[in-house]
Amino acid sequence: MDRIRIVGGNELHGVIPISGAKNAALPLMIASLLTDDTLTLENVPHLADVEQLIRILGNHGADISVNGRRERQGESYARTVHFTSRNIVSTTAPYELVSKMRASFWVIGPLLAREGKARVSLPGGCAIGTRPVDLFIEGLAALGANIEIEGGYVNATAPAGGLIGARYVFPKVSVGATHVLMMAATLANGTTVLGNAAREPEVVDLAKCLNAMGAKISGQGTSTVTIEGVRSLSGARHRVLPDRIETGTYAMAVAMAGGDVILEDTEASLLDTALEAIRRAGAQISETNSGIRIVRNGAGIKPVDIVTDPFPGFPTDLQAQFMGLMTRSSGVSHITETIFENRFMHVQELARLGAKISLSGQTAKVEGVSRLKGAPVMATDLRASVSLVIAGLAAEGETMVSRVYHLDRGFERLEEKLTRCGAHVERVSD
Ligand code: UD1
C-alpha cells in the first residue's frame, strides 16, 4: 500500500493549479442520470471517488467516455467527461457500491424522478459520524414518494403520474439532501420550494448545470430554492467549479511552511471565511488575475479560534487542516466542530508529531508548540489525512503517512503539486 513521505522544513514557492471540485463533480455526474442526452463535464478532477462513481453510473446504464487526450491545464490534468444515460438499465444501487462511497446514495433522486422508482442501499457507517439519511427520505416523501426501508435498502416509488412539487423545509442544513431534492424536483409536476437549503457553492454549481439542461431553478445560493418542474431535461456542457477545499488546504500549507505561492484557477469568494482565518493567523492573501496569492515570511503563526458551520461559515472539510496549522501557533486556539460529531480523529495522529491538543465535547483546544517532530502517522479519513501532510511540512525530519488511499479520494496529484513548490514530499510504494 502506498505511503507519503514528507521531510519537513522547506518553504513553498511557485504555482499550484487548483483542480475542479470533487464535491461539485460528484453531484454533477449523478445529474447526468436525469436525461437521455449527453451531459459533458469539463474540469473533472482525476480522483479515486470520481472513478468509483463512473463505475456506479455505468451500473445504472450510463455510457461514459473520457476525452482521450487529457486537457492539460497548468500542471494538473483536468478532464472532459461525457455521460450518456440513454436507457436506465438498473434502478438498484447495491450495498457493495454504495458502502464504498456515500455520495452514490444520491442517485436515488434522479432515478426516482426519471424512472419512478429506486432501490438504493443505505450507505452504512462512516468514519466521521453517523451521517443518517433521514432528511433525504423525509424530503422525497414530501414530493409524494412512497418510501420503505427493508433489509438495509431504501425502496422508493413515485406516484403514478410522477413526483409532485411541494414545499419542504429542511430541519437541518444538508448539502447532500439539498442536491438530491433539487435534482428530484426538476422533473416533478408543479413547483417545489426548498426552505433552509444548503447555500454551498457546489449547490449553486449543480443548479447552474441543471438549468443549462433545461431545468427551472432559482434562488440557489440562498436558503430558499425554487424548482419549477419540467417534462424532461436535455444534454448540456458544464465546467466544474474550482475546489475550494483544495484551495484552502494549500493556502494553509503555505501558511504553515512559509513561502510565496499562487493558487491558480480558483476564486477567493468561494472560501472567504477560511481565508480570513488564515490571514488572522499571519499570512498575506491577495487576489490575482488567475487566482489567489498567499505569502508568509518569517513571522510565526498566530492562534485563531474557529467554529465550523454550513456555508458561508468555516467549512468542516477544512477543520482538520486548520488544526494542523494551529499546532505550531504561538498561543492557544479553540477549534469547534458543529457539523459532524466524530470528526477529530486527526487529533491523536497530530499528537504523534508532538502537537498538544485536548478535546472537550465538540471543541479541541490546541496549545501551539515551537517544534513538531516527524513520526509515522496514519490517515484516518480524507481531510484528516491532509492535515498530517500540512503538519509534516513543518515537522523536523521524516513524517511517513500511511493509508494514503484516503488522500487519493480527494486530492489530485498532491505530492506533485507540493514538490513543484519545493516541498520534500514523495509517494513510497511498498
Ligand atoms: C457533504 C460533503 C462533505 C462535507 C459536507 C458538509 C460531498 C460528497 N460531501 O457531505 O465533504 O463535509 O457536505 O459540508 O459533497 N444529516 C442528517 N440527515 C441527513 C443528511 C445529513 O442528519 O439525511 C446531517 C449529517 O449527519 C451532518 C449534517 O447533516 O451532521 C450535514 O450533512 P451533509 O451536508 O448532508 O453532508 P454530506 O452531504 O454528507
Short mmCIF file of C-alpha atoms and ligand atoms in Angstrom, two decimals:
data_model
loop_
_atom_site.label_atom_id
_atom_site.label_comp_id
_atom_site.label_asym_id
_atom_site.label_seq_id
_atom_site.Cartn_x
_atom_site.Cartn_y
_atom_site.Cartn_z
CA MET A 1 0.00 0.00 0.00
CA ASP A 2 1.31 3.47 -0.86
CA ARG A 3 2.61 5.83 1.77
CA ILE A 4 3.57 9.50 1.60
CA ARG A 5 6.98 10.51 2.95
CA ILE A 6 7.48 14.12 3.94
CA VAL A 7 10.70 15.71 5.09
CA GLY A 8 9.73 18.96 6.77
CA GLY A 9 11.44 22.30 6.82
CA ASN A 10 11.21 23.60 3.23
CA GLU A 11 9.34 26.76 2.33
CA LEU A 12 6.88 26.63 -0.58
CA HIS A 13 7.45 28.86 -3.63
CA GLY A 14 5.73 28.69 -7.00
CA VAL A 15 2.35 27.97 -8.54
CA ILE A 16 -0.20 25.33 -7.56
CA PRO A 17 -3.01 24.65 -10.06
CA ILE A 18 -6.32 24.00 -8.31
CA SER A 19 -8.43 21.16 -9.67
CA GLY A 20 -12.17 21.00 -10.26
CA ALA A 21 -14.12 20.41 -7.03
CA LYS A 22 -14.70 16.80 -6.08
CA ASN A 23 -17.80 17.75 -4.14
CA ALA A 24 -19.26 19.51 -7.18
CA ALA A 25 -18.17 16.88 -9.72
CA LEU A 26 -19.94 14.03 -7.88
CA PRO A 27 -23.47 15.52 -7.86
CA LEU A 28 -22.99 16.87 -11.41
CA MET A 29 -22.09 13.39 -12.62
CA ILE A 30 -25.15 11.97 -10.87
CA ALA A 31 -27.34 14.63 -12.52
CA SER A 32 -26.49 13.04 -15.89
CA LEU A 33 -28.95 10.26 -14.97
CA LEU A 34 -31.80 12.78 -15.35
CA THR A 35 -31.54 12.92 -19.14
CA ASP A 36 -31.20 10.52 -22.06
CA ASP A 37 -28.99 13.11 -23.75
CA THR A 38 -25.24 13.68 -23.23
CA LEU A 39 -24.00 15.74 -20.33
CA THR A 40 -20.43 16.89 -20.86
CA LEU A 41 -18.46 17.97 -17.81
CA GLU A 42 -15.17 19.85 -18.14
CA ASN A 43 -12.53 20.24 -15.43
CA VAL A 44 -13.38 16.89 -13.82
CA PRO A 45 -10.65 16.00 -11.31
CA HIS A 46 -8.87 12.69 -11.63
CA LEU A 47 -9.64 11.15 -8.24
CA ALA A 48 -10.48 7.75 -6.81
CA ASP A 49 -14.00 8.95 -5.85
CA VAL A 50 -14.68 10.09 -9.41
CA GLU A 51 -13.50 6.77 -10.84
CA GLN A 52 -15.70 4.91 -8.36
CA LEU A 53 -18.74 6.98 -9.31
CA ILE A 54 -18.04 6.33 -13.00
CA ARG A 55 -18.34 2.60 -12.20
CA ILE A 56 -21.55 3.16 -10.24
CA LEU A 57 -23.19 5.21 -13.01
CA GLY A 58 -22.15 2.56 -15.51
CA ASN A 59 -24.09 0.06 -13.42
CA HIS A 60 -27.25 2.14 -13.98
CA GLY A 61 -26.67 2.21 -17.73
CA ALA A 62 -24.62 5.34 -18.29
CA ASP A 63 -22.23 5.29 -21.19
CA ILE A 64 -19.19 7.29 -20.15
CA SER A 65 -16.25 8.44 -22.20
CA VAL A 66 -13.28 10.40 -21.01
CA ASN A 67 -11.58 12.67 -23.52
CA GLY A 68 -8.83 10.50 -24.96
CA ARG A 69 -6.29 13.24 -24.61
CA ARG A 70 -6.40 14.83 -21.22
CA GLU A 71 -6.79 18.57 -21.39
CA ARG A 72 -3.56 19.84 -19.91
CA GLN A 73 -4.19 22.72 -17.56
CA GLY A 74 -1.18 24.16 -15.78
CA GLU A 75 0.48 21.16 -14.23
CA SER A 76 -2.78 19.44 -13.47
CA TYR A 77 -4.84 17.29 -15.77
CA ALA A 78 -8.41 18.43 -15.92
CA ARG A 79 -10.51 16.02 -17.90
CA THR A 80 -13.59 16.38 -20.01
CA VAL A 81 -16.01 13.53 -19.45
CA HIS A 82 -19.18 12.74 -21.44
CA PHE A 83 -22.08 10.97 -19.73
CA THR A 84 -24.96 9.49 -21.73
CA SER A 85 -27.72 7.54 -19.97
CA ARG A 86 -29.87 6.74 -22.99
CA ASN A 87 -31.57 3.94 -21.05
CA ILE A 88 -31.52 3.29 -17.35
CA VAL A 89 -30.81 -0.43 -17.14
CA SER A 90 -30.96 -0.73 -13.36
CA THR A 91 -32.67 1.36 -10.69
CA THR A 92 -30.87 -0.53 -7.93
CA ALA A 93 -27.72 0.80 -6.26
CA PRO A 94 -26.32 -2.20 -4.40
CA TYR A 95 -24.66 -2.23 -1.00
CA GLU A 96 -21.28 -3.23 -2.46
CA LEU A 97 -21.15 0.04 -4.39
CA VAL A 98 -22.94 2.48 -2.07
CA SER A 99 -20.99 1.40 1.00
CA LYS A 100 -17.75 2.40 -0.75
CA MET A 101 -18.86 5.95 -1.37
CA ARG A 102 -21.62 7.71 0.49
CA ALA A 103 -22.37 10.20 -2.31
CA SER A 104 -23.53 7.35 -4.54
CA PHE A 105 -26.68 7.22 -2.37
CA TRP A 106 -27.62 10.44 -4.17
CA VAL A 107 -28.59 8.50 -7.33
CA ILE A 108 -31.91 7.97 -5.53
CA GLY A 109 -33.04 11.47 -6.64
CA PRO A 110 -32.58 11.19 -10.42
CA LEU A 111 -33.64 7.52 -10.57
CA LEU A 112 -36.88 8.20 -8.75
CA ALA A 113 -37.61 11.32 -10.80
CA ARG A 114 -36.91 9.73 -14.18
CA GLU A 115 -37.88 6.08 -13.69
CA GLY A 116 -40.44 6.42 -10.91
CA LYS A 117 -38.58 4.01 -8.67
CA ALA A 118 -35.25 3.42 -7.00
CA ARG A 119 -33.83 0.80 -4.69
CA VAL A 120 -30.72 2.16 -3.02
CA SER A 121 -28.67 0.65 -0.24
CA LEU A 122 -28.31 2.63 2.97
CA PRO A 123 -24.75 3.99 2.96
CA GLY A 124 -23.78 2.35 6.24
CA GLY A 125 -21.26 3.51 8.80
CA CYS A 126 -18.84 6.27 8.10
CA ALA A 127 -15.66 7.29 9.84
CA ILE A 128 -16.76 10.86 10.51
CA GLY A 129 -20.02 10.31 12.35
CA THR A 130 -23.31 8.56 11.84
CA ARG A 131 -24.38 10.63 8.78
CA PRO A 132 -28.01 9.49 8.58
CA VAL A 133 -30.26 9.79 5.51
CA ASP A 134 -33.49 10.83 7.25
CA LEU A 135 -33.61 14.21 5.50
CA PHE A 136 -33.39 12.63 2.05
CA ILE A 137 -36.24 10.28 2.91
CA GLU A 138 -38.42 12.94 4.50
CA GLY A 139 -37.83 15.31 1.58
CA LEU A 140 -38.57 12.75 -1.12
CA ALA A 141 -41.69 11.69 0.77
CA ALA A 142 -42.77 15.35 0.72
CA LEU A 143 -42.61 15.13 -3.10
CA GLY A 144 -45.08 12.25 -2.92
CA ALA A 145 -42.67 9.30 -2.95
CA ASN A 146 -43.65 6.17 -1.10
CA ILE A 147 -40.62 5.00 0.84
CA GLU A 148 -39.96 1.78 2.66
CA ILE A 149 -36.78 0.69 4.34
CA GLU A 150 -36.18 -3.01 4.26
CA GLY A 151 -33.13 -5.22 4.57
CA GLY A 152 -30.73 -2.27 4.51
CA TYR A 153 -32.27 -0.83 1.36
CA VAL A 154 -34.40 2.24 0.73
CA ASN A 155 -37.18 1.32 -1.71
CA ALA A 156 -38.72 4.43 -3.17
CA THR A 157 -41.58 4.72 -5.66
CA ALA A 158 -43.12 7.82 -7.19
CA PRO A 159 -46.90 8.25 -7.62
CA ALA A 160 -48.28 7.02 -10.98
CA GLY A 161 -48.00 10.44 -12.64
CA GLY A 162 -44.54 11.18 -11.19
CA LEU A 163 -43.25 13.18 -8.24
CA ILE A 164 -45.32 16.16 -7.17
CA GLY A 165 -43.90 19.60 -6.42
CA ALA A 166 -44.19 20.58 -2.76
CA ARG A 167 -42.85 22.88 -0.10
CA TYR A 168 -40.25 21.26 2.14
CA VAL A 169 -38.20 22.92 4.86
CA PHE A 170 -35.05 21.02 5.88
CA PRO A 171 -34.93 20.72 9.68
CA LYS A 172 -31.12 20.85 9.36
CA VAL A 173 -28.87 22.16 6.59
CA SER A 174 -27.63 19.28 4.45
CA VAL A 175 -25.59 19.64 1.28
CA GLY A 176 -26.36 16.11 0.08
CA ALA A 177 -30.09 16.29 0.75
CA THR A 178 -30.29 19.68 -1.00
CA HIS A 179 -28.57 18.20 -4.07
CA VAL A 180 -30.94 15.24 -4.16
CA LEU A 181 -34.17 17.16 -3.62
CA MET A 182 -33.16 19.74 -6.20
CA MET A 183 -32.44 17.01 -8.77
CA ALA A 184 -35.63 15.10 -8.00
CA ALA A 185 -37.81 18.24 -8.19
CA THR A 186 -36.57 19.21 -11.68
CA LEU A 187 -38.84 16.54 -13.21
CA ALA A 188 -41.72 16.79 -10.71
CA ASN A 189 -45.19 18.03 -11.61
CA GLY A 190 -45.51 21.59 -10.36
CA THR A 191 -43.28 23.77 -8.25
CA THR A 192 -41.09 22.77 -5.32
CA VAL A 193 -39.86 25.23 -2.73
CA LEU A 194 -36.98 24.08 -0.53
CA GLY A 195 -36.54 26.03 2.70
CA ASN A 196 -33.36 26.04 4.83
CA ALA A 197 -31.50 24.71 1.79
CA ALA A 198 -27.70 24.44 1.79
CA ARG A 199 -26.04 27.51 0.24
CA GLU A 200 -22.72 25.85 -0.61
CA PRO A 201 -21.09 26.85 -3.94
CA GLU A 202 -21.43 23.20 -5.04
CA VAL A 203 -25.23 23.52 -4.74
CA VAL A 204 -25.08 26.66 -6.90
CA ASP A 205 -22.91 24.83 -9.43
CA LEU A 206 -25.36 21.94 -9.63
CA ALA A 207 -28.30 24.34 -10.10
CA LYS A 208 -26.38 26.13 -12.85
CA CYS A 209 -25.76 22.86 -14.67
CA LEU A 210 -29.36 21.67 -14.22
CA ASN A 211 -30.60 24.99 -15.62
CA ALA A 212 -28.29 24.55 -18.62
CA MET A 213 -30.02 21.18 -19.07
CA GLY A 214 -33.41 22.92 -19.17
CA ALA A 215 -34.42 22.92 -15.50
CA LYS A 216 -36.07 25.97 -13.96
CA ILE A 217 -34.30 26.57 -10.67
CA SER A 218 -34.00 29.91 -8.89
CA GLY A 219 -32.76 31.06 -5.50
CA GLN A 220 -29.71 28.76 -5.45
CA GLY A 221 -27.09 30.17 -3.10
CA THR A 222 -29.82 31.45 -0.77
CA SER A 223 -31.64 29.30 1.76
CA THR A 224 -34.83 29.18 -0.34
CA VAL A 225 -34.53 27.34 -3.64
CA THR A 226 -37.48 27.17 -6.02
CA ILE A 227 -37.72 24.49 -8.69
CA GLU A 228 -40.42 24.59 -11.34
CA GLY A 229 -40.80 21.07 -12.67
CA VAL A 230 -40.28 20.45 -16.41
CA ARG A 231 -41.22 17.43 -18.56
CA SER A 232 -37.69 16.45 -19.50
CA LEU A 233 -34.10 17.64 -19.40
CA SER A 234 -31.63 17.77 -22.26
CA GLY A 235 -27.87 17.49 -22.52
CA ALA A 236 -25.51 20.35 -21.72
CA ARG A 237 -21.87 21.26 -21.34
CA HIS A 238 -20.71 22.48 -17.95
CA ARG A 239 -17.39 23.32 -16.31
CA VAL A 240 -16.92 22.05 -12.75
CA LEU A 241 -16.17 24.89 -10.34
CA PRO A 242 -12.76 25.10 -8.59
CA ASP A 243 -12.19 23.04 -5.46
CA ARG A 244 -12.48 25.41 -2.50
CA ILE A 245 -11.30 22.74 -0.09
CA GLU A 246 -8.16 22.04 -2.10
CA THR A 247 -7.63 25.82 -2.34
CA GLY A 248 -7.92 26.26 1.42
CA THR A 249 -5.71 23.25 2.08
CA TYR A 250 -2.81 24.59 0.02
CA ALA A 251 -3.29 28.08 1.45
CA MET A 252 -2.88 26.53 4.91
CA ALA A 253 0.13 24.53 3.72
CA VAL A 254 1.85 27.78 2.66
CA ALA A 255 0.83 29.48 5.92
CA MET A 256 2.40 26.53 7.76
CA ALA A 257 5.62 26.09 5.78
CA GLY A 258 6.12 29.77 4.88
CA GLY A 259 6.81 30.96 1.34
CA ASP A 260 5.02 32.60 -1.57
CA VAL A 261 2.61 30.66 -3.76
CA ILE A 262 -0.02 31.46 -6.38
CA LEU A 263 -3.04 29.16 -6.26
CA GLU A 264 -4.16 29.14 -9.87
CA ASP A 265 -7.65 28.68 -11.41
CA THR A 266 -9.54 29.32 -8.20
CA GLU A 267 -11.57 32.10 -6.60
CA ALA A 268 -11.25 33.70 -3.18
CA SER A 269 -15.02 34.28 -2.98
CA LEU A 270 -15.51 30.51 -2.62
CA LEU A 271 -13.82 30.48 0.77
CA ASP A 272 -13.84 33.96 2.32
CA THR A 273 -14.28 32.74 5.90
CA ALA A 274 -11.40 30.28 5.72
CA LEU A 275 -9.09 32.80 4.01
CA GLU A 276 -9.90 35.34 6.71
CA ALA A 277 -8.87 32.82 9.39
CA ILE A 278 -5.59 32.14 7.56
CA ARG A 279 -4.98 35.90 7.29
CA ARG A 280 -5.54 36.29 11.01
CA ALA A 281 -3.03 33.50 11.54
CA GLY A 282 -0.45 35.76 9.90
CA ALA A 283 -0.40 35.06 6.16
CA GLN A 284 -0.90 37.72 3.50
CA ILE A 285 -3.53 36.83 0.94
CA SER A 286 -4.34 38.73 -2.23
CA GLU A 287 -6.33 38.07 -5.38
CA THR A 288 -4.52 37.89 -8.70
CA ASN A 289 -5.81 37.62 -12.28
CA SER A 290 -5.58 33.86 -12.20
CA GLY A 291 -6.33 33.06 -8.58
CA ILE A 292 -5.01 33.73 -5.10
CA ARG A 293 -1.52 34.65 -3.86
CA ILE A 294 -0.54 33.58 -0.38
CA VAL A 295 2.62 34.72 1.37
CA ARG A 296 4.05 34.15 4.81
CA ASN A 297 7.55 35.35 5.62
CA GLY A 298 9.40 34.70 8.81
CA ALA A 299 6.91 35.70 11.46
CA GLY A 300 5.27 32.96 13.49
CA ILE A 301 1.71 31.68 13.27
CA LYS A 302 -0.85 33.40 15.49
CA PRO A 303 -3.56 31.43 17.32
CA VAL A 304 -7.06 31.80 15.84
CA ASP A 305 -10.33 30.28 17.08
CA ILE A 306 -12.73 28.83 14.54
CA VAL A 307 -16.17 27.20 14.54
CA THR A 308 -17.28 25.09 11.57
CA ASP A 309 -20.63 25.98 10.07
CA PRO A 310 -22.60 25.50 6.88
CA PHE A 311 -21.57 27.87 4.05
CA PRO A 312 -20.65 30.72 4.25
CA GLY A 313 -19.19 29.65 7.62
CA PHE A 314 -15.85 27.94 8.12
CA PRO A 315 -16.07 24.61 6.19
CA THR A 316 -15.92 21.37 8.17
CA ASP A 317 -13.82 20.00 5.33
CA LEU A 318 -11.01 22.44 6.29
CA GLN A 319 -11.22 21.90 10.04
CA ALA A 320 -8.52 19.23 10.27
CA GLN A 321 -6.12 21.21 8.09
CA PHE A 322 -6.60 24.34 10.19
CA MET A 323 -5.90 22.33 13.32
CA GLY A 324 -2.68 21.17 11.67
CA LEU A 325 -1.72 24.81 11.16
CA MET A 326 -2.64 25.79 14.72
CA THR A 327 -0.38 23.11 16.21
CA ARG A 328 2.54 25.48 15.51
CA SER A 329 0.86 28.72 16.63
CA SER A 330 2.33 30.93 19.31
CA GLY A 331 -0.61 30.50 21.71
CA VAL A 332 -3.84 28.66 22.41
CA SER A 333 -6.60 28.25 19.85
CA HIS A 334 -10.02 26.58 20.02
CA ILE A 335 -11.50 24.62 17.15
CA THR A 336 -15.17 23.74 17.37
CA GLU A 337 -16.82 21.22 15.04
CA THR A 338 -20.58 21.65 14.68
CA ILE A 339 -21.35 19.65 11.51
CA PHE A 340 -20.13 16.11 12.23
CA GLU A 341 -19.93 14.65 15.73
CA ASN A 342 -16.87 12.48 15.30
CA ARG A 343 -14.51 14.48 13.19
CA PHE A 344 -11.46 14.70 15.45
CA MET A 345 -9.65 11.52 14.52
CA HIS A 346 -6.66 13.51 13.35
CA VAL A 347 -6.06 14.71 16.92
CA GLN A 348 -4.27 11.59 18.10
CA GLU A 349 -2.18 11.42 14.92
CA LEU A 350 -1.16 15.08 15.19
CA ALA A 351 -0.19 14.32 18.79
CA ARG A 352 2.28 11.73 17.47
CA LEU A 353 4.11 14.62 15.79
CA GLY A 354 4.28 16.47 19.11
CA ALA A 355 1.11 18.57 18.92
CA LYS A 356 -0.62 19.46 22.21
CA ILE A 357 -4.37 19.09 21.74
CA SER A 358 -7.09 18.30 24.26
CA LEU A 359 -10.70 17.54 23.44
CA SER A 360 -13.76 18.62 25.33
CA GLY A 361 -17.00 17.70 23.60
CA GLN A 362 -17.11 19.35 20.19
CA THR A 363 -14.14 21.63 20.88
CA ALA A 364 -10.42 20.98 20.54
CA LYS A 365 -8.03 23.15 22.49
CA VAL A 366 -4.75 23.45 20.62
CA GLU A 367 -1.71 24.71 22.51
CA GLY A 368 0.82 25.73 19.90
CA VAL A 369 4.27 24.18 20.18
CA SER A 370 7.55 25.60 18.88
CA ARG A 371 8.53 22.38 17.15
CA LEU A 372 6.92 19.30 15.71
CA LYS A 373 8.96 16.17 15.11
CA GLY A 374 8.36 13.77 12.22
CA ALA A 375 6.85 10.35 13.02
CA PRO A 376 4.92 7.57 11.33
CA VAL A 377 1.21 8.52 11.26
CA MET A 378 -1.94 7.06 9.80
CA ALA A 379 -4.51 8.71 7.58
CA THR A 380 -7.99 8.14 9.01
CA ASP A 381 -10.20 10.00 6.55
CA LEU A 382 -9.82 12.24 3.58
CA ARG A 383 -9.43 15.66 5.20
CA ALA A 384 -7.73 14.31 8.33
CA SER A 385 -5.01 12.78 6.21
CA VAL A 386 -4.07 16.02 4.52
CA SER A 387 -3.82 17.74 7.92
CA LEU A 388 -1.00 15.31 8.65
CA VAL A 389 0.74 16.35 5.44
CA ILE A 390 0.44 20.01 6.46
CA ALA A 391 1.89 19.28 9.88
CA GLY A 392 4.62 17.17 8.28
CA LEU A 393 5.73 20.13 6.15
CA ALA A 394 6.70 21.97 9.33
CA ALA A 395 7.94 18.98 11.34
CA GLU A 396 11.62 18.24 11.80
CA GLY A 397 12.74 15.12 9.99
CA GLU A 398 10.62 12.48 8.35
CA THR A 399 6.85 12.04 8.58
CA MET A 400 5.50 8.91 6.96
CA VAL A 401 1.74 8.93 6.29
CA SER A 402 0.22 5.50 5.73
CA ARG A 403 -3.22 4.62 4.29
CA VAL A 404 -2.94 7.31 1.64
CA TYR A 405 -5.85 5.87 -0.30
CA HIS A 406 -7.87 8.34 1.78
CA LEU A 407 -5.86 11.19 0.24
CA ASP A 408 -6.29 9.80 -3.26
CA ARG A 409 -10.06 10.03 -2.87
CA GLY A 410 -9.92 13.81 -2.85
CA PHE A 411 -6.54 15.35 -3.69
CA GLU A 412 -5.33 15.18 -7.26
CA ARG A 413 -1.56 14.65 -7.51
CA LEU A 414 -0.87 16.15 -4.10
CA GLU A 415 2.76 15.14 -3.89
CA GLU A 416 3.50 16.54 -7.33
CA LYS A 417 1.79 19.86 -6.62
CA LEU A 418 3.75 20.31 -3.37
CA THR A 419 7.07 19.06 -4.73
CA ARG A 420 6.96 21.56 -7.58
CA CYS A 421 6.86 24.30 -4.95
CA GLY A 422 9.95 22.99 -3.19
CA ALA A 423 8.46 20.67 -0.58
CA HIS A 424 10.07 17.33 0.05
CA VAL A 425 7.08 15.02 -0.43
CA GLU A 426 7.16 11.68 -2.17
CA ARG A 427 4.97 8.65 -2.65
CA VAL A 428 6.52 5.43 -1.50
CA SER A 429 5.07 2.22 -2.94
CA ASP A 430 5.77 -0.92 -0.93
C1 UD1 B 1 -21.09 16.96 2.07
C2 UD1 B 1 -19.71 16.79 1.54
C3 UD1 B 1 -18.74 16.67 2.69
C4 UD1 B 1 -18.89 17.86 3.60
C5 UD1 B 1 -20.33 18.06 4.00
C6 UD1 B 1 -20.57 19.34 4.78
C7 UD1 B 1 -19.79 15.63 -0.57
C8 UD1 B 1 -19.54 14.35 -1.28
N1 UD1 B 1 -19.62 15.60 0.76
O1 UD1 B 1 -21.39 15.79 2.82
O2 UD1 B 1 -17.44 16.61 2.16
O3 UD1 B 1 -18.12 17.60 4.76
O4 UD1 B 1 -21.17 18.10 2.85
O5 UD1 B 1 -20.20 20.44 4.03
O6 UD1 B 1 -20.12 16.64 -1.15
N2 UD1 B 1 -27.60 14.89 8.06
C9 UD1 B 1 -28.68 14.32 8.70
N3 UD1 B 1 -29.60 13.65 7.95
C10 UD1 B 1 -29.50 13.54 6.60
C11 UD1 B 1 -28.39 14.13 5.94
C12 UD1 B 1 -27.45 14.81 6.71
O7 UD1 B 1 -28.81 14.40 9.92
O8 UD1 B 1 -30.37 12.92 5.98
C13 UD1 B 1 -26.59 15.59 8.88
C14 UD1 B 1 -25.21 14.96 8.77
O9 UD1 B 1 -25.06 13.88 9.66
C15 UD1 B 1 -24.33 16.13 9.17
C16 UD1 B 1 -25.07 17.32 8.55
O10 UD1 B 1 -26.42 16.89 8.37
O11 UD1 B 1 -24.27 16.27 10.56
C17 UD1 B 1 -24.52 17.80 7.23
O12 UD1 B 1 -24.51 16.75 6.32
P1 UD1 B 1 -24.48 16.99 4.76
O13 UD1 B 1 -24.37 18.45 4.47
O14 UD1 B 1 -25.58 16.20 4.15
O15 UD1 B 1 -23.11 16.38 4.39
P2 UD1 B 1 -22.84 15.42 3.23
O16 UD1 B 1 -23.71 15.77 2.06
O17 UD1 B 1 -22.84 14.05 3.78
#
